[in-house]
Amino acid sequence: MSQVAVQTKNEAVEKNRAFKRIISKFGPLIGLILLTAVLTILSPKFLTINNVMNIARQSSINALLAIGMLLPILTAGIDLSVGSLLALSIMMMGIVTVNMGMHPLLGILVCLSVGAAFGWLNGILLTKLRLPHPFISTLGTMNIARGIALIVTGAAPIAGFPYMIQFLGREFVGPIPVSFLLVIVVYVFFHIFLTRTQTGRYIYAIGGNPEAARLSGINIDRVLIIVYTISGFMAGLAGLVMVGRVNSAFPLAGLSYELDAIAAVIIGGASFLGGVGTVWGTLIGALIIAVLRNGLNLLNVSADFQMTVIGAVIIAAVFVDVLRQRKSKKA
Amino acid sequence: MVGHAENLLEMKGIKKSFNQNHVLKGIDLDIKAGEVHVLLGENGAGKSTLIKILTGAYQKDAGEIYWEGRAVHLQTPADAMRLGIATIYQELNVIPQLKVYENIFLGRELKRGGKMSMLDHKTMREEAKRCLEMLGQSPDLADMQLGKLGMGQQQLVEIAKALTLDAKLIIMDEPTSSLSVQEVHQLYKCVEQLKEKGIAILFISHKLEEIKRLGDRITILRDGFKIETLPVKTTDTDDWIELMVGRSLDEKFPKQTFTLGREGFRVENLEVAGASEPVSFRVRYGEIVGISGLVGAGRTELARAIFGADPRRNGKIFIDGKEVKIKSPRDAIDAGIAFITEDRKGEGLLLDQKLDFNITMANMKKFTKKSRLINLNEIREEAKRFIRELKIRPDHIELKARNLSGGNQQKVVIAKWLCTKAKVFIFDEPTRGIDVGAKVEVYRLMNQLVENGAIVIMISSELPEILGMCDRVLVMREGRITADLPIKEATQERIMKAATGG
């Protein structure tokens, strides 16, 4: 091979690498933009104010669950219970406000506290009972919470919530759904929490290397309990939004929502091994799922086929992540 | 062009870059059958990359490789294995639940017939026994469960595996770094036997005495270049170091002596995991105290007990005469104790986080404002200051810890502890696996700490390091302190005697 040929080959390799770097850093965002572009071409209804606001509204429940889910995943854990906690939280809220006729603010408090309390329990099971992996403890509480949600009303739904409770999930500010404004506020809050507070940094440290974190004086149990409590709290908050949207609470609400939340976090670039992942990546992950669902609906694709597509997207997104990991290890 | 037939392996003009980073800039290396060829160089000189090219894990960008005179292309690890190149890595690739012979034939089990037939345990066992005997081991080893063997014997099993593969060249990457003294001697014997059988060994080590004892020729790398290939027996270790670092080192151990002050740190009747009786010792200002002993003598356990890293047992710890209650690493840090652990990657660093994150993580309180938010600017400035002071290279806080060489990673860990304003520093094998240049920097830092009024304790398995840097040495055996010697009275023999109980 001549010298010149070698040189051009090296340049090509260099360009290829720069390209890969960009893909890996902004991969989820590029994916979202491409997806939007394709759907805009395929359906004239897609890129309208109305539809975009629709997507914002549809994404909000999953976005709230996903940002809660990001925390356990950052610590190399998982929270399978959030879908069930959502159901239990809103059933309890329904009992307090509709069946017992108490003040809606008390109902909201109950809704958020039930989620947080079960999240705290997840944390205790993991750290104090030393169950080997949160997959197990949260699998347990997932079933327990769902069971209680069914028991409390004998599986009957509760409807007719007061306006104050419905506000978050139902109202708009101009064209913008309040639920999406809530998502933005929550995400900004989480971004600050994770990057600018001691506990936030500890979450990354524990996921990156638990032993190094412990020997650096980090109280791992305390941080993990906070993490699962927050995740449970977010399930309660997502439930509040859901009640506003459908004006009823039913015990099978949020069934398998934890899987969409996990998918959003992973599509957003977080690592299952812990220590890697961002708030904005998670938001994009949640939006990708919502855009896909919405777009496929507009194109009259059946719900069954939608599942198949979303499954493929999860695998593709993680594969991009694997490529990135491989690259950073070689460098 | 062809290679020289008398060489088993010849590498010519090997080049390799990662992104913009040129790691190998034209390396030549030749190895003859039956020789022990040593590769010496600082961390980041290119040793690991060169080996990975030789084992087919990386592809070279330019250059030629000849095997027994013929040009070869090593595209995959399987290519290298087929030629007869085997590698014994620092981290062994074994499955502890399986028996020794099953490990030896892992992934290439012998069958009685075709692909789907039963395994031929008998032949595998016999072949494993033959190879173990070649290494001077008892053939009974073949039937033991691998996880029950010590590190040294596990390594010998890997070597036996290489023999069953008809390896002609065995690459050993710092094979003695985690072995006890007896195990090291066993390995030396085994290397000599391999030599007699005409098997070549490419030996990577930072330990100069070891190189002197085992090596035939030594190739020195620096900054991706081959500097020289020299005969081991007729050249001087000081010359090697000079070639390796590119400048003469004033001294290997820059020991400074300070005036001895009052007692600053005391441990009283501390119960250590696995020990028969509690441990007591004291350290005065102005001295560096070494803790010597064999692997498994309980030195790390002692440090972990002081630091509160393991569940607390009985015993008292005093700093400046005042008792400090330590139940957790947090308590220890708050009391002013720093513990630089032996295993940088496993216990010290967050490999996927940036340098500023790593350096400040043990003292986040310092950067947390009244608003409960962290001042990121202060974190960056503090990290930059330590990177400058400790000469961490590359000096960029945005880099992930993963991308640094071993010596620089160690400096990041030390920076983390300096950032906590600790008063008592316990170093556990602080220079393991780092190059001579970085070692001297670590030693200088210890001097500085003592000069600035800190207490310094160094656990080390390297006797020259203990004798070169410490003022006093404690020797441990079976969890007890069996000798407390001023350095003037400490000789290699006295320390070994106290360490072995002989």
Coordinates of N, CA and C in Angstrom, one line a residue, chain A residues 81-161:
Chain A
S81 N -41.9 -2.2 41.0 CA -43.2 -2.1 41.7 C -44.0 -0.8 41.3
V82 N -43.4 0.1 40.4 CA -44.0 1.4 40.3 C -45.4 1.3 39.6
G83 N -45.6 0.4 38.7 CA -47.0 0.3 38.1 C -48.0 -0.1 39.1
S84 N -47.7 -1.0 40.0 CA -48.6 -1.4 41.0 C -48.8 -0.4 42.1
L85 N -47.7 0.3 42.4 CA -47.8 1.4 43.4 C -48.7 2.5 42.9
L86 N -48.6 2.8 41.6 CA -49.5 3.8 41.0 C -50.9 3.4 41.3
A87 N -51.3 2.1 41.0 CA -52.6 1.7 41.2 C -53.1 1.8 42.7
L88 N -52.2 1.3 43.6 CA -52.5 1.3 45.0 C -52.7 2.8 45.5
S89 N -51.8 3.7 45.0 CA -51.9 5.1 45.5 C -53.2 5.7 45.1
I90 N -53.7 5.5 43.8 CA -54.9 6.1 43.4 C -56.2 5.5 44.0
M91 N -56.1 4.2 44.3 CA -57.2 3.5 44.9 C -57.4 4.1 46.3
M92 N -56.3 4.3 47.0 CA -56.4 4.8 48.4 C -56.9 6.2 48.3
M93 N -56.4 7.0 47.3 CA -56.9 8.4 47.2 C -58.4 8.4 46.9
G94 N -58.9 7.4 46.1 CA -60.3 7.3 45.8 C -61.1 7.0 47.0
I95 N -60.6 6.1 47.8 CA -61.3 5.7 49.1 C -61.4 7.0 50.0
V96 N -60.3 7.7 50.1 CA -60.3 8.8 51.0 C -61.2 9.9 50.5
T97 N -61.1 10.3 49.2 CA -61.9 11.5 48.8 C -63.3 11.1 48.3
V98 N -63.4 10.1 47.5 CA -64.7 9.8 46.9 C -65.6 9.0 47.9
N99 N -65.1 7.9 48.4 CA -65.9 7.0 49.3 C -66.1 7.6 50.6
M100 N -65.0 8.3 51.2 CA -65.2 8.8 52.5 C -65.5 10.3 52.5
G101 N -65.3 10.9 51.3 CA -65.7 12.3 51.1 C -64.8 13.3 51.9
M102 N -63.6 13.0 52.1 CA -62.7 13.9 52.8 C -62.1 14.9 51.8
H103 N -61.4 15.9 52.3 CA -60.8 17.0 51.5 C -59.9 16.5 50.4
P104 N -60.0 17.0 49.2 CA -59.1 16.5 48.1 C -57.6 16.7 48.4
L105 N -57.2 17.7 49.1 CA -55.8 17.9 49.4 C -55.3 16.7 50.3
L106 N -56.2 16.2 51.2 CA -55.8 15.1 52.0 C -55.7 13.9 51.1
G107 N -56.6 13.8 50.1 CA -56.5 12.7 49.1 C -55.2 12.7 48.4
I108 N -54.8 13.9 47.9 CA -53.5 14.0 47.2 C -52.3 13.6 48.1
L109 N -52.4 14.0 49.4 CA -51.3 13.7 50.3 C -51.3 12.1 50.5
V110 N -52.5 11.5 50.6 CA -52.5 10.1 50.8 C -51.9 9.4 49.6
C111 N -52.3 9.9 48.4 CA -51.8 9.3 47.1 C -50.2 9.3 47.1
L112 N -49.7 10.5 47.4 CA -48.2 10.6 47.3 C -47.5 9.8 48.4
S113 N -48.2 9.8 49.6 CA -47.5 9.1 50.7 C -47.5 7.6 50.6
V114 N -48.6 7.0 50.0 CA -48.7 5.6 49.8 C -47.5 5.2 48.9
G115 N -47.3 5.9 47.8 CA -46.2 5.6 46.9 C -44.9 5.7 47.6
A116 N -44.7 6.8 48.3 CA -43.4 7.0 49.0 C -43.2 5.9 50.0
A117 N -44.3 5.6 50.8 CA -44.1 4.6 51.9 C -43.7 3.2 51.3
F118 N -44.4 2.8 50.2 CA -44.0 1.5 49.7 C -42.6 1.6 49.1
G119 N -42.2 2.7 48.5 CA -40.9 2.9 48.0 C -39.9 2.8 49.1
W120 N -40.2 3.4 50.2 CA -39.3 3.3 51.4 C -39.2 1.8 51.8
L121 N -40.3 1.1 51.8 CA -40.3 -0.3 52.2 C -39.4 -1.1 51.2
N122 N -39.4 -0.7 49.9 CA -38.5 -1.4 49.0 C -37.1 -1.2 49.4
G123 N -36.8 0.1 49.8 CA -35.4 0.4 50.2 C -35.0 -0.4 51.5
I124 N -36.0 -0.5 52.4 CA -35.7 -1.2 53.7 C -35.4 -2.7 53.4
L125 N -36.3 -3.3 52.5 CA -36.1 -4.7 52.2 C -34.7 -4.9 51.6
L126 N -34.3 -4.0 50.7 CA -33.0 -4.2 50.1 C -31.9 -4.0 51.0
T127 N -31.9 -3.0 51.9 CA -30.7 -2.6 52.7 C -30.7 -3.3 54.0
K128 N -31.9 -3.4 54.7 CA -31.9 -3.9 56.0 C -32.1 -5.4 56.1
L129 N -33.0 -5.9 55.2 CA -33.2 -7.4 55.1 C -32.1 -8.0 54.2
R130 N -31.3 -7.2 53.5 CA -30.3 -7.6 52.7 C -30.7 -8.7 51.7
L131 N -31.9 -8.4 51.1 CA -32.3 -9.2 49.9 C -31.3 -9.0 48.8
P132 N -31.0 -10.1 48.1 CA -29.8 -10.0 47.2 C -29.9 -9.0 46.1
H133 N -31.1 -8.7 45.5 CA -31.2 -7.8 44.4 C -32.6 -7.1 44.5
P134 N -32.6 -5.8 44.1 CA -33.9 -5.1 44.2 C -34.9 -5.8 43.2
F135 N -34.5 -6.5 42.2 CA -35.4 -7.2 41.3 C -36.3 -8.1 42.2
I136 N -35.8 -8.7 43.2 CA -36.6 -9.6 44.0 C -37.5 -8.8 45.0
S137 N -36.9 -7.8 45.7 CA -37.8 -7.1 46.7 C -38.9 -6.4 46.0
T138 N -38.6 -5.7 44.8 CA -39.6 -5.0 44.2 C -40.6 -5.9 43.4
L139 N -40.1 -7.0 43.0 CA -41.1 -8.0 42.4 C -42.1 -8.4 43.5
G140 N -41.6 -8.6 44.7 CA -42.5 -8.9 45.8 C -43.5 -7.8 46.1
T141 N -43.0 -6.6 46.3 CA -43.9 -5.5 46.6 C -44.8 -5.2 45.4
M142 N -44.4 -5.4 44.2 CA -45.2 -5.3 43.0 C -46.5 -6.1 43.2
N143 N -46.3 -7.3 43.6 CA -47.5 -8.2 43.7 C -48.3 -7.8 45.0
I144 N -47.6 -7.5 46.0 CA -48.3 -7.1 47.3 C -49.2 -5.9 47.0
A145 N -48.6 -4.8 46.4 CA -49.4 -3.6 46.2 C -50.5 -3.8 45.2
R146 N -50.3 -4.6 44.2 CA -51.4 -4.9 43.2 C -52.5 -5.6 43.9
G147 N -52.1 -6.6 44.8 CA -53.1 -7.4 45.5 C -54.0 -6.5 46.4
I148 N -53.3 -5.6 47.2 CA -54.0 -4.7 48.1 C -55.0 -3.8 47.3
A149 N -54.5 -3.3 46.1 CA -55.3 -2.4 45.3 C -56.6 -3.1 44.9
L150 N -56.5 -4.4 44.6 CA -57.7 -5.2 44.2 C -58.6 -5.4 45.4
I151 N -58.0 -5.7 46.6 CA -58.7 -6.1 47.8 C -59.6 -4.9 48.3
V152 N -59.0 -3.7 48.3 CA -59.6 -2.6 49.0 C -61.0 -2.3 48.6
T153 N -61.3 -2.4 47.3 CA -62.7 -2.2 46.8 C -63.3 -3.4 46.2
G154 N -62.7 -4.5 46.5 CA -63.2 -5.8 45.8 C -63.1 -5.7 44.3
A155 N -62.0 -5.1 43.8 CA -61.7 -4.9 42.4 C -62.6 -3.9 41.7
A156 N -63.4 -3.2 42.4 CA -64.3 -2.2 41.8 C -63.6 -0.9 41.5
P157 N -63.8 -0.2 40.4 CA -63.2 1.1 40.1 C -63.9 2.2 40.9
I158 N -63.2 3.3 41.1 CA -63.8 4.5 41.8 C -63.8 5.6 40.8
A159 N -65.0 6.3 40.6 CA -65.0 7.4 39.7 C -65.6 8.6 40.4
G160 N -65.5 9.8 39.7 CA -66.1 11.0 40.3 C -65.2 11.7 41.3
F161 N -63.9 12.0 40.8 CA -63.0 12.7 41.7 C -63.3 14.2 41.6

